[in-house]
Amino acid sequence: MYILRYTFIAPVPQSLYNKTCYARVFAAGTVHEMFTRQWLPRLMLFFGLCLTVLFYCEYLIYYVVLLQCRWPMLDKSSSETTQPLRVIFLADPHLLGHRTGHWFDKLRREWQMYRTFQTAMTLFKPEMVFFLGDLFDEGQWAENTEFKQYVNRFHELFYHPKDTVVYAAMGNHDVGFHHLMDEYQLNRFKDHFETSSVRMVRQNDNIFILINSMALEGDGCDLCKQAENEIQNIAKLLKCAKGPKGRKICDQIEKMPYTQPIILQHFPLYRKNDKNCTGPDSASEEVKSVTFQPRWDCLSKNSTHLLLNSLSPRLVLSGHSHNFCEVRHPVHNVHKAVTDTQTLEWTLASFSWRNNKNPSFVLGAISNGDFKLNKCLMPRELTVIWTYIISAVTLLLWLFYPMSKAFTRWRRKGVKDS
């Protein structure tokens, strides 16, 4: 027992103590030298590569994807001497509010829409931009101060040059469905976006008609009567522009060149469902089979016939469903018989990743006698997420695997020296 105690408290020989101290000093110097010469440059390169991935996913990818889209080209035989009007159409951005949107979700979606829109403005330089309703997600519930903040955010996100003309149609999330819509909400939206329930816009001899879909309920309310009267007035104006001349009813109506109008509204025209819709930004197979409810998911049959028969549009563009669909509607004559003429309608997918996994917008080249549309898909959010994941795993392996091997060799060498 005495021997064990003496062995335990016996002092360390001076030669062994000096050897241990020198080994520690040497080891510390080796680690510092290794970090300075090998690990520090690797760490700096690692953070540089991380910033590169961030720059690509949050900025450069929008150029990479949108550069694959082009303005459509009109046939030379159908185009006039003047250049066709170049227009961007988009629907349902749904800027989030504080009631239903999480702050990060709001931040993420708004950044994605901001970058897509600004990249599109830089690459395509359109003359006009049309928003097809539901600019806001909570506009119908917002108080006046909150609505002004909404509008300011909208103008910040969708900033455009002064020579680009922007118009917006009303959506149910902006002013409410028919049974929730009141005069105050309508006037508020009209004042901020200089629009009305029915408005005709002329640009380069092309005619666009913006319509408040919620005002086409057809229940005889004052708002509906006013909208229907405005549609009929525009129909008379178009008939007089088309001719024949000498009609007394046209003597007091403003003369203008005639062209078939393009209708822009939030609700799609009447259809049963999205069963025949195709494309990566169309609805899922389960949603396609769901029957549309008139006046809620689309216009009623009567309102659809009113627009098609009164205005004879060459194209209808709508939103609301958040999914893309191309439909051709038969046109009826005065005897309500189906004619051989059909009207093309494009229902645009939502501009927000929150509403569609493959959001998109449309480029349109439009002349007095012809038009063509190209759909532009935006970057897929899943692509961005997987780019981040794969890049993170690859960079971490690149960083730590050589470092772990160097550290293992250093430990083995230290053990061998001791």
Tab-separated table of C-alpha atoms in Angstrom:
chain	number	residue	atom	x	y	z
A	1	MET	CA	0.000	0.000	0.000
A	2	TYR	CA	2.803	2.333	0.831
A	3	ILE	CA	4.527	1.556	-2.451
A	4	LEU	CA	1.319	2.336	-4.436
A	5	ARG	CA	0.894	5.687	-2.704
A	6	TYR	CA	4.522	6.605	-3.294
A	7	THR	CA	4.232	5.668	-6.969
A	8	PHE	CA	1.153	7.863	-7.372
A	9	ILE	CA	2.680	10.987	-5.893
A	10	ALA	CA	6.128	10.505	-7.310
A	11	PRO	CA	7.294	13.608	-9.241
A	12	VAL	CA	7.600	13.517	-13.000
A	13	PRO	CA	11.214	13.385	-14.107
A	14	GLN	CA	12.464	16.716	-15.446
A	15	SER	CA	13.543	15.219	-18.770
A	16	LEU	CA	10.050	13.763	-19.401
A	17	TYR	CA	8.377	17.040	-18.384
A	18	ASN	CA	10.514	19.045	-20.818
A	19	LYS	CA	9.775	16.577	-23.613
A	20	THR	CA	6.010	16.905	-23.031
A	21	CYS	CA	6.148	20.714	-23.046
A	22	TYR	CA	8.164	20.768	-26.253
A	23	ALA	CA	5.686	18.363	-27.854
A	24	ARG	CA	2.766	20.618	-26.934
A	25	VAL	CA	4.466	23.710	-28.290
A	26	PHE	CA	5.383	21.878	-31.454
A	27	ALA	CA	1.846	20.556	-31.853
A	28	ALA	CA	0.345	24.046	-31.381
A	29	GLY	CA	2.691	25.495	-33.956
A	30	THR	CA	1.888	22.711	-36.394
A	31	VAL	CA	-1.891	23.244	-36.053
A	32	HIS	CA	-1.538	27.013	-36.505
A	33	GLU	CA	0.671	26.542	-39.550
A	34	MET	CA	-1.715	23.965	-41.015
A	35	PHE	CA	-4.733	26.258	-40.456
A	36	THR	CA	-2.964	29.271	-41.984
A	37	ARG	CA	-1.549	27.510	-45.026
A	38	GLN	CA	-4.246	24.945	-45.834
A	39	TRP	CA	-7.517	25.418	-43.987
A	40	LEU	CA	-7.895	29.218	-44.090
A	41	PRO	CA	-7.721	29.488	-47.908
A	42	ARG	CA	-10.096	26.553	-48.148
A	43	LEU	CA	-12.539	28.227	-45.752
A	44	MET	CA	-12.382	31.482	-47.704
A	45	LEU	CA	-13.070	29.621	-50.954
A	46	PHE	CA	-15.902	27.748	-49.235
A	47	PHE	CA	-17.671	30.958	-48.216
A	48	GLY	CA	-17.057	32.409	-51.683
A	49	LEU	CA	-18.702	29.376	-53.282
A	50	CYS	CA	-21.634	29.668	-50.839
A	51	LEU	CA	-22.168	33.272	-51.922
A	52	THR	CA	-21.992	32.162	-55.566
A	53	VAL	CA	-24.734	29.575	-54.998
A	54	LEU	CA	-26.840	32.184	-53.205
A	55	PHE	CA	-26.340	34.664	-56.066
A	56	TYR	CA	-27.346	32.041	-58.620
A	57	CYS	CA	-30.466	30.833	-56.793
A	58	GLU	CA	-31.739	34.274	-55.835
A	59	TYR	CA	-30.784	36.333	-58.882
A	60	LEU	CA	-29.063	34.678	-61.830
A	61	ILE	CA	-31.501	31.771	-62.213
A	62	TYR	CA	-34.260	34.189	-63.225
A	63	TYR	CA	-32.187	35.298	-66.212
A	64	VAL	CA	-31.210	31.724	-67.073
A	65	VAL	CA	-34.871	30.611	-67.171
A	66	LEU	CA	-36.481	33.693	-68.710
A	67	LEU	CA	-33.874	33.937	-71.469
A	68	GLN	CA	-35.455	30.765	-72.840
A	69	CYS	CA	-38.645	32.742	-73.534
A	70	ARG	CA	-39.124	34.909	-76.620
A	71	TRP	CA	-41.594	37.394	-77.991
A	72	PRO	CA	-43.881	35.662	-80.503
A	73	MET	CA	-43.440	36.634	-84.146
A	74	LEU	CA	-46.467	37.621	-86.227
A	75	ASP	CA	-46.828	36.416	-89.788
A	76	LYS	CA	-45.531	38.986	-92.255
A	77	SER	CA	-48.716	38.728	-94.292
A	78	SER	CA	-50.909	39.630	-91.324
A	79	SER	CA	-48.753	42.297	-89.686
A	80	GLU	CA	-49.087	45.964	-90.511
A	81	THR	CA	-46.313	48.359	-91.372
A	82	THR	CA	-46.086	49.407	-87.722
A	83	GLN	CA	-44.431	47.189	-85.132
A	84	PRO	CA	-46.822	44.961	-83.152
A	85	LEU	CA	-47.692	46.005	-79.620
A	86	ARG	CA	-45.715	44.061	-77.024
A	87	VAL	CA	-47.691	43.226	-73.893
A	88	ILE	CA	-47.072	41.186	-70.740
A	89	PHE	CA	-50.092	39.543	-69.080
A	90	LEU	CA	-50.022	38.053	-65.586
A	91	ALA	CA	-52.618	37.021	-63.020
A	92	ASP	CA	-53.137	36.422	-59.305
A	93	PRO	CA	-49.959	37.671	-57.608
A	94	HIS	CA	-51.867	37.625	-54.264
A	95	LEU	CA	-49.599	39.871	-52.200
A	96	LEU	CA	-49.921	38.463	-48.685
A	97	GLY	CA	-51.188	40.340	-45.638
A	98	HIS	CA	-50.838	39.777	-41.911
A	99	ARG	CA	-53.973	37.627	-41.520
A	100	THR	CA	-53.189	34.511	-43.534
A	101	GLY	CA	-49.539	34.796	-44.518
A	102	HIS	CA	-46.493	33.821	-42.449
A	103	TRP	CA	-43.784	36.497	-42.499
A	104	PHE	CA	-41.188	34.221	-44.124
A	105	ASP	CA	-43.688	32.949	-46.690
A	106	LYS	CA	-44.585	36.546	-47.473
A	107	LEU	CA	-40.928	37.577	-47.745
A	108	ARG	CA	-40.050	34.611	-49.951
A	109	ARG	CA	-43.000	34.927	-52.358
A	110	GLU	CA	-42.612	38.653	-52.773
A	111	TRP	CA	-38.902	38.322	-53.523
A	112	GLN	CA	-39.611	35.649	-56.146
A	113	MET	CA	-42.267	37.761	-57.853
A	114	TYR	CA	-40.122	40.880	-57.629
A	115	ARG	CA	-37.136	39.203	-59.241
A	116	THR	CA	-39.228	37.579	-61.978
A	117	PHE	CA	-41.033	40.790	-62.867
A	118	GLN	CA	-37.923	42.974	-62.839
A	119	THR	CA	-35.995	40.412	-64.888
A	120	ALA	CA	-38.863	40.283	-67.398
A	121	MET	CA	-38.925	44.076	-67.617
A	122	THR	CA	-35.168	44.120	-68.247
A	123	LEU	CA	-35.176	41.366	-70.875
A	124	PHE	CA	-38.433	42.014	-72.723
A	125	LYS	CA	-39.122	45.765	-72.264
A	126	PRO	CA	-42.895	45.566	-72.831
A	127	GLU	CA	-44.982	48.565	-73.852
A	128	MET	CA	-47.933	47.476	-71.713
A	129	VAL	CA	-48.549	45.230	-68.696
A	130	PHE	CA	-51.953	43.884	-67.648
A	131	PHE	CA	-52.716	42.344	-64.238
A	132	LEU	CA	-55.776	40.109	-64.379
A	133	GLY	CA	-57.051	40.565	-60.827
A	134	ASP	CA	-56.324	39.377	-57.283
A	135	LEU	CA	-53.408	41.715	-56.884
A	136	PHE	CA	-53.843	41.330	-53.116
A	137	ASP	CA	-54.691	38.349	-50.964
A	138	GLU	CA	-56.569	40.274	-48.259
A	139	GLY	CA	-57.674	43.406	-50.104
A	140	GLN	CA	-61.345	42.761	-49.444
A	141	TRP	CA	-60.777	42.816	-45.651
A	142	ALA	CA	-58.148	45.545	-45.483
A	143	GLU	CA	-58.923	48.861	-43.842
A	144	ASN	CA	-58.078	52.041	-45.688
A	145	THR	CA	-54.621	52.518	-44.143
A	146	GLU	CA	-53.728	48.869	-44.672
A	147	PHE	CA	-54.971	48.998	-48.263
A	148	LYS	CA	-52.706	51.981	-48.982
A	149	GLN	CA	-49.769	49.985	-47.626
A	150	TYR	CA	-50.817	47.153	-49.921
A	151	VAL	CA	-50.820	49.505	-52.912
A	152	ASN	CA	-47.403	50.916	-52.024
A	153	ARG	CA	-45.956	47.391	-51.782
A	154	PHE	CA	-47.504	46.543	-55.131
A	155	HIS	CA	-45.828	49.522	-56.802
A	156	GLU	CA	-42.492	48.689	-55.148
A	157	LEU	CA	-42.536	45.053	-56.259
A	158	PHE	CA	-43.852	45.733	-59.750
A	159	TYR	CA	-41.878	48.871	-60.445
A	160	HIS	CA	-41.773	49.710	-64.151
A	161	PRO	CA	-40.317	52.413	-66.415
A	162	LYS	CA	-42.461	55.462	-67.106
A	163	ASP	CA	-42.897	54.540	-70.754
A	164	THR	CA	-44.528	51.213	-69.817
A	165	VAL	CA	-48.292	51.471	-69.319
A	166	VAL	CA	-49.796	49.284	-66.570
A	167	TYR	CA	-53.469	48.381	-66.072
A	168	ALA	CA	-55.148	46.157	-63.502
A	169	ALA	CA	-58.496	44.363	-63.540
A	170	MET	CA	-60.424	43.786	-60.303
A	171	GLY	CA	-60.354	40.416	-58.581
A	172	ASN	CA	-62.534	38.949	-55.853
A	173	HIS	CA	-59.640	39.172	-53.355
A	174	ASP	CA	-59.264	42.863	-54.196
A	175	VAL	CA	-62.877	43.984	-53.707
A	176	GLY	CA	-64.760	40.841	-52.624
A	177	PHE	CA	-67.182	38.492	-54.329
A	178	HIS	CA	-70.454	39.951	-55.562
A	179	HIS	CA	-72.316	39.501	-52.271
A	180	LEU	CA	-69.442	41.126	-50.292
A	181	MET	CA	-68.556	43.915	-52.683
A	182	ASP	CA	-69.686	47.429	-51.829
A	183	GLU	CA	-69.302	50.857	-53.380
A	184	TYR	CA	-66.561	51.880	-50.949
A	185	GLN	CA	-64.312	48.949	-51.902
A	186	LEU	CA	-64.924	49.542	-55.599
A	187	ASN	CA	-64.154	53.264	-55.451
A	188	ARG	CA	-61.043	52.602	-53.387
A	189	PHE	CA	-59.651	50.232	-56.000
A	190	LYS	CA	-60.733	52.540	-58.853
A	191	ASP	CA	-58.966	55.523	-57.294
A	192	HIS	CA	-55.667	53.731	-56.752
A	193	PHE	CA	-55.549	51.935	-60.117
A	194	GLU	CA	-57.540	54.343	-62.304
A	195	THR	CA	-59.969	51.738	-63.539
A	196	SER	CA	-63.688	50.977	-63.437
A	197	SER	CA	-66.036	48.003	-63.661
A	198	VAL	CA	-65.890	48.219	-67.455
A	199	ARG	CA	-63.122	50.164	-69.158
A	200	MET	CA	-61.994	50.343	-72.765
A	201	VAL	CA	-58.319	51.034	-73.472
A	202	ARG	CA	-56.970	51.851	-76.930
A	203	GLN	CA	-53.294	51.483	-77.745
A	204	ASN	CA	-51.785	51.500	-81.260
A	205	ASP	CA	-55.249	50.898	-82.786
A	206	ASN	CA	-55.734	47.857	-80.530
A	207	ILE	CA	-58.709	47.704	-78.187
A	208	PHE	CA	-58.588	46.165	-74.713
A	209	ILE	CA	-61.659	45.927	-72.484
A	210	LEU	CA	-61.120	45.423	-68.749
A	211	ILE	CA	-64.160	43.986	-66.968
A	212	ASN	CA	-65.053	43.522	-63.318
A	213	SER	CA	-66.185	39.884	-63.274
A	214	MET	CA	-68.019	40.286	-59.971
A	215	ALA	CA	-70.268	42.899	-61.624
A	216	LEU	CA	-71.597	40.276	-64.066
A	217	GLU	CA	-73.641	38.398	-61.500
A	218	GLY	CA	-76.800	39.017	-63.543
A	219	ASP	CA	-79.083	39.484	-60.534
A	220	GLY	CA	-80.312	42.953	-61.530
A	221	CYS	CA	-78.355	44.861	-58.878
A	222	ASP	CA	-77.399	48.491	-59.586
A	223	LEU	CA	-73.755	47.568	-60.096
A	224	CYS	CA	-74.666	44.802	-62.531
A	225	LYS	CA	-77.036	47.070	-64.486
A	226	GLN	CA	-74.367	49.738	-64.731
A	227	ALA	CA	-71.772	47.232	-65.984
A	228	GLU	CA	-74.169	45.762	-68.539
A	229	ASN	CA	-75.064	49.244	-69.812
A	230	GLU	CA	-71.378	50.094	-70.215
A	231	ILE	CA	-70.837	46.860	-72.150
A	232	GLN	CA	-73.719	47.719	-74.464
A	233	ASN	CA	-72.361	51.233	-74.988
A	234	ILE	CA	-68.968	49.836	-75.974
A	235	ALA	CA	-70.732	47.342	-78.267
A	236	LYS	CA	-72.487	50.244	-80.064
A	237	LEU	CA	-69.183	52.081	-80.381
A	238	LEU	CA	-67.559	49.020	-81.938
A	239	LYS	CA	-70.450	48.475	-84.356
A	240	CYS	CA	-70.252	52.074	-85.518
A	241	ALA	CA	-66.490	51.785	-85.987
A	242	LYS	CA	-66.978	48.610	-87.991
A	243	GLY	CA	-69.648	50.152	-90.273
A	244	PRO	CA	-71.528	50.399	-92.513
A	245	LYS	CA	-71.427	54.180	-92.623
A	246	GLY	CA	-74.493	56.391	-92.691
A	247	ARG	CA	-76.223	54.935	-89.622
A	248	LYS	CA	-77.952	57.718	-87.688
A	249	ILE	CA	-77.137	56.124	-84.367
A	250	CYS	CA	-73.445	56.559	-85.133
A	251	ASP	CA	-73.537	60.269	-85.997
A	252	GLN	CA	-72.892	61.359	-82.418
A	253	ILE	CA	-70.433	58.584	-81.558
A	254	GLU	CA	-66.683	59.109	-81.659
A	255	LYS	CA	-65.091	57.760	-84.815
A	256	MET	CA	-62.233	55.310	-84.389
A	257	PRO	CA	-60.508	52.517	-86.330
A	258	TYR	CA	-62.180	49.167	-85.794
A	259	THR	CA	-60.512	46.030	-84.578
A	260	GLN	CA	-61.875	43.131	-82.605
A	261	PRO	CA	-61.290	43.799	-78.909
A	262	ILE	CA	-59.397	41.729	-76.371
A	263	ILE	CA	-61.271	41.115	-73.118
A	264	LEU	CA	-59.296	41.101	-69.881
A	265	GLN	CA	-61.030	39.928	-66.702
A	266	HIS	CA	-60.514	37.918	-63.549
A	267	PHE	CA	-63.115	35.137	-63.865
A	268	PRO	CA	-62.858	32.682	-66.766
A	269	LEU	CA	-65.750	32.427	-69.177
A	270	TYR	CA	-68.221	29.670	-68.462
A	271	ARG	CA	-66.880	26.128	-68.717
A	272	LYS	CA	-67.686	22.907	-66.887
A	273	ASN	CA	-64.190	22.170	-65.572
A	274	ASP	CA	-60.496	22.071	-66.478
A	275	LYS	CA	-60.617	18.505	-67.782
A	276	ASN	CA	-59.192	19.376	-71.211
A	277	CYS	CA	-56.491	21.721	-69.916
A	278	THR	CA	-52.858	20.745	-70.432
A	279	GLY	CA	-49.423	22.060	-69.586
A	280	PRO	CA	-47.013	21.980	-66.634
A	281	ASP	CA	-48.838	24.942	-65.062
A	282	SER	CA	-52.300	23.403	-65.459
A	283	ALA	CA	-54.290	21.875	-62.599
A	284	SER	CA	-53.617	18.423	-61.158
A	285	GLU	CA	-55.696	15.504	-62.439
A	286	GLU	CA	-57.828	15.522	-59.289
A	287	VAL	CA	-58.618	19.234	-59.594
A	288	LYS	CA	-59.323	19.031	-63.327
A	289	SER	CA	-62.363	16.826	-62.758
A	290	VAL	CA	-63.960	19.204	-60.223
A	291	THR	CA	-67.047	20.909	-61.661
A	292	PHE	CA	-66.935	24.707	-61.787
A	293	GLN	CA	-69.606	26.642	-59.929
A	294	PRO	CA	-70.891	29.528	-62.080
A	295	ARG	CA	-70.528	33.017	-60.541
A	296	TRP	CA	-67.921	31.583	-58.167
A	297	ASP	CA	-65.345	29.701	-60.260
A	298	CYS	CA	-66.335	31.198	-63.611
A	299	LEU	CA	-68.909	33.472	-65.232
A	300	SER	CA	-72.442	32.252	-65.788
A	301	LYS	CA	-73.617	31.107	-69.215
A	302	ASN	CA	-75.689	34.256	-69.691
A	303	SER	CA	-72.808	36.590	-68.849
A	304	THR	CA	-70.500	34.614	-71.136
A	305	HIS	CA	-72.966	34.916	-74.025
A	306	LEU	CA	-73.371	38.632	-73.281
A	307	LEU	CA	-69.637	39.268	-73.666
A	308	LEU	CA	-69.088	37.037	-76.683
A	309	ASN	CA	-72.155	38.182	-78.628
A	310	SER	CA	-72.042	41.886	-77.753
A	311	LEU	CA	-68.313	42.556	-78.045
A	312	SER	CA	-67.193	39.829	-80.499
A	313	PRO	CA	-63.719	39.564	-78.944
A	314	ARG	CA	-60.854	37.913	-80.760
A	315	LEU	CA	-59.233	36.888	-77.476
A	316	VAL	CA	-60.210	36.561	-73.809
A	317	LEU	CA	-57.600	36.474	-71.039
A	318	SER	CA	-58.558	35.555	-67.476
A	319	GLY	CA	-57.184	34.226	-64.200
A	320	HIS	CA	-58.813	33.234	-60.876
A	321	SER	CA	-58.318	29.442	-61.078
A	322	HIS	CA	-54.521	29.751	-60.519
A	323	ASN	CA	-54.014	27.135	-63.258
A	324	PHE	CA	-53.443	27.503	-66.979
A	325	CYS	CA	-56.079	26.474	-69.475
A	326	GLU	CA	-56.712	27.055	-73.176
A	327	VAL	CA	-60.347	26.967	-74.278
A	328	ARG	CA	-62.127	27.761	-77.530
A	329	HIS	CA	-65.687	29.017	-77.066
A	330	PRO	CA	-68.326	28.722	-79.790
A	331	VAL	CA	-70.030	31.962	-80.811
A	332	HIS	CA	-73.831	32.145	-81.179
A	333	ASN	CA	-75.662	34.292	-83.713
A	334	VAL	CA	-78.724	36.488	-83.078
A	335	HIS	CA	-80.927	33.399	-83.292
A	336	LYS	CA	-78.807	31.729	-80.555
A	337	ALA	CA	-77.518	29.141	-83.005
A	338	VAL	CA	-73.890	28.039	-82.823
A	339	THR	CA	-71.724	29.443	-85.614
A	340	ASP	CA	-68.420	28.202	-87.006
A	341	THR	CA	-66.586	31.057	-85.286
A	342	GLN	CA	-64.725	30.342	-82.071
A	343	THR	CA	-63.194	32.688	-79.505
A	344	LEU	CA	-59.886	31.764	-77.904
A	345	GLU	CA	-59.547	32.090	-74.120
A	346	TRP	CA	-56.387	31.686	-72.109
A	347	THR	CA	-56.783	31.331	-68.359
A	348	LEU	CA	-53.422	32.252	-66.891
A	349	ALA	CA	-51.689	30.425	-64.056
A	350	SER	CA	-50.958	32.350	-60.891
A	351	PHE	CA	-47.830	34.485	-60.835
A	352	SER	CA	-47.074	33.274	-57.301
A	353	TRP	CA	-45.307	30.052	-56.204
A	354	ARG	CA	-47.764	29.938	-53.321
A	355	ASN	CA	-50.644	29.139	-55.670
A	356	ASN	CA	-48.944	27.111	-58.395
A	357	LYS	CA	-45.837	24.921	-58.424
A	358	ASN	CA	-45.115	26.109	-61.976
A	359	PRO	CA	-46.091	29.784	-62.113
A	360	SER	CA	-46.015	31.579	-65.453
A	361	PHE	CA	-46.886	34.723	-67.355
A	362	VAL	CA	-47.650	35.482	-71.001
A	363	LEU	CA	-45.917	37.530	-73.683
A	364	GLY	CA	-48.248	38.838	-76.367
A	365	ALA	CA	-47.463	40.389	-79.747
A	366	ILE	CA	-50.611	42.156	-80.919
A	367	SER	CA	-51.431	44.044	-84.090
A	368	ASN	CA	-54.684	45.342	-85.511
A	369	GLY	CA	-55.268	42.193	-87.503
A	370	ASP	CA	-53.401	39.470	-85.663
A	371	PHE	CA	-52.008	38.335	-82.319
A	372	LYS	CA	-49.792	35.604	-80.938
A	373	LEU	CA	-49.066	34.533	-77.387
A	374	ASN	CA	-46.090	32.825	-75.760
A	375	LYS	CA	-46.264	31.387	-72.257
A	376	CYS	CA	-43.175	31.894	-70.115
A	377	LEU	CA	-42.578	29.511	-67.227
A	378	MET	CA	-40.845	30.942	-64.192
A	379	PRO	CA	-38.071	29.182	-62.210
A	380	ARG	CA	-39.394	26.195	-60.305
A	381	GLU	CA	-39.112	26.531	-56.559
A	382	LEU	CA	-38.273	22.825	-56.259
A	383	THR	CA	-35.297	23.384	-58.562
A	384	VAL	CA	-34.048	26.185	-56.319
A	385	ILE	CA	-34.465	24.054	-53.173
A	386	TRP	CA	-32.609	21.076	-54.640
A	387	THR	CA	-29.856	23.366	-55.900
A	388	TYR	CA	-29.371	24.605	-52.346
A	389	ILE	CA	-29.396	21.059	-50.879
A	390	ILE	CA	-27.000	19.516	-53.401
A	391	SER	CA	-24.675	22.519	-53.219
A	392	ALA	CA	-24.639	22.457	-49.403
A	393	VAL	CA	-23.829	18.735	-49.203
A	394	THR	CA	-21.160	18.950	-51.901
A	395	LEU	CA	-19.453	21.995	-50.389
A	396	LEU	CA	-19.465	20.577	-46.869
A	397	LEU	CA	-17.916	17.322	-48.069
A	398	TRP	CA	-15.369	19.276	-50.079
A	399	LEU	CA	-14.510	21.334	-47.003
A	400	PHE	CA	-14.376	18.755	-44.217
A	401	TYR	CA	-13.180	15.554	-45.871
A	402	PRO	CA	-9.621	16.767	-46.690
A	403	MET	CA	-9.457	18.525	-43.318
A	404	SER	CA	-10.411	15.324	-41.494
A	405	LYS	CA	-7.773	13.368	-43.416
A	406	ALA	CA	-5.087	15.957	-42.584
A	407	PHE	CA	-6.106	15.969	-38.926
A	408	THR	CA	-5.928	12.143	-38.812
A	409	ARG	CA	-2.441	12.137	-40.339
A	410	TRP	CA	-1.310	14.773	-37.844
A	411	ARG	CA	-2.602	12.740	-34.875
A	412	ARG	CA	-0.916	9.583	-36.114
A	413	LYS	CA	2.345	11.441	-36.516
A	414	GLY	CA	2.013	12.883	-33.022
A	415	VAL	CA	1.431	9.445	-31.530
A	416	LYS	CA	4.403	7.998	-33.386
A	417	ASP	CA	6.687	10.838	-32.219
A	418	SER	CA	5.634	10.424	-28.611
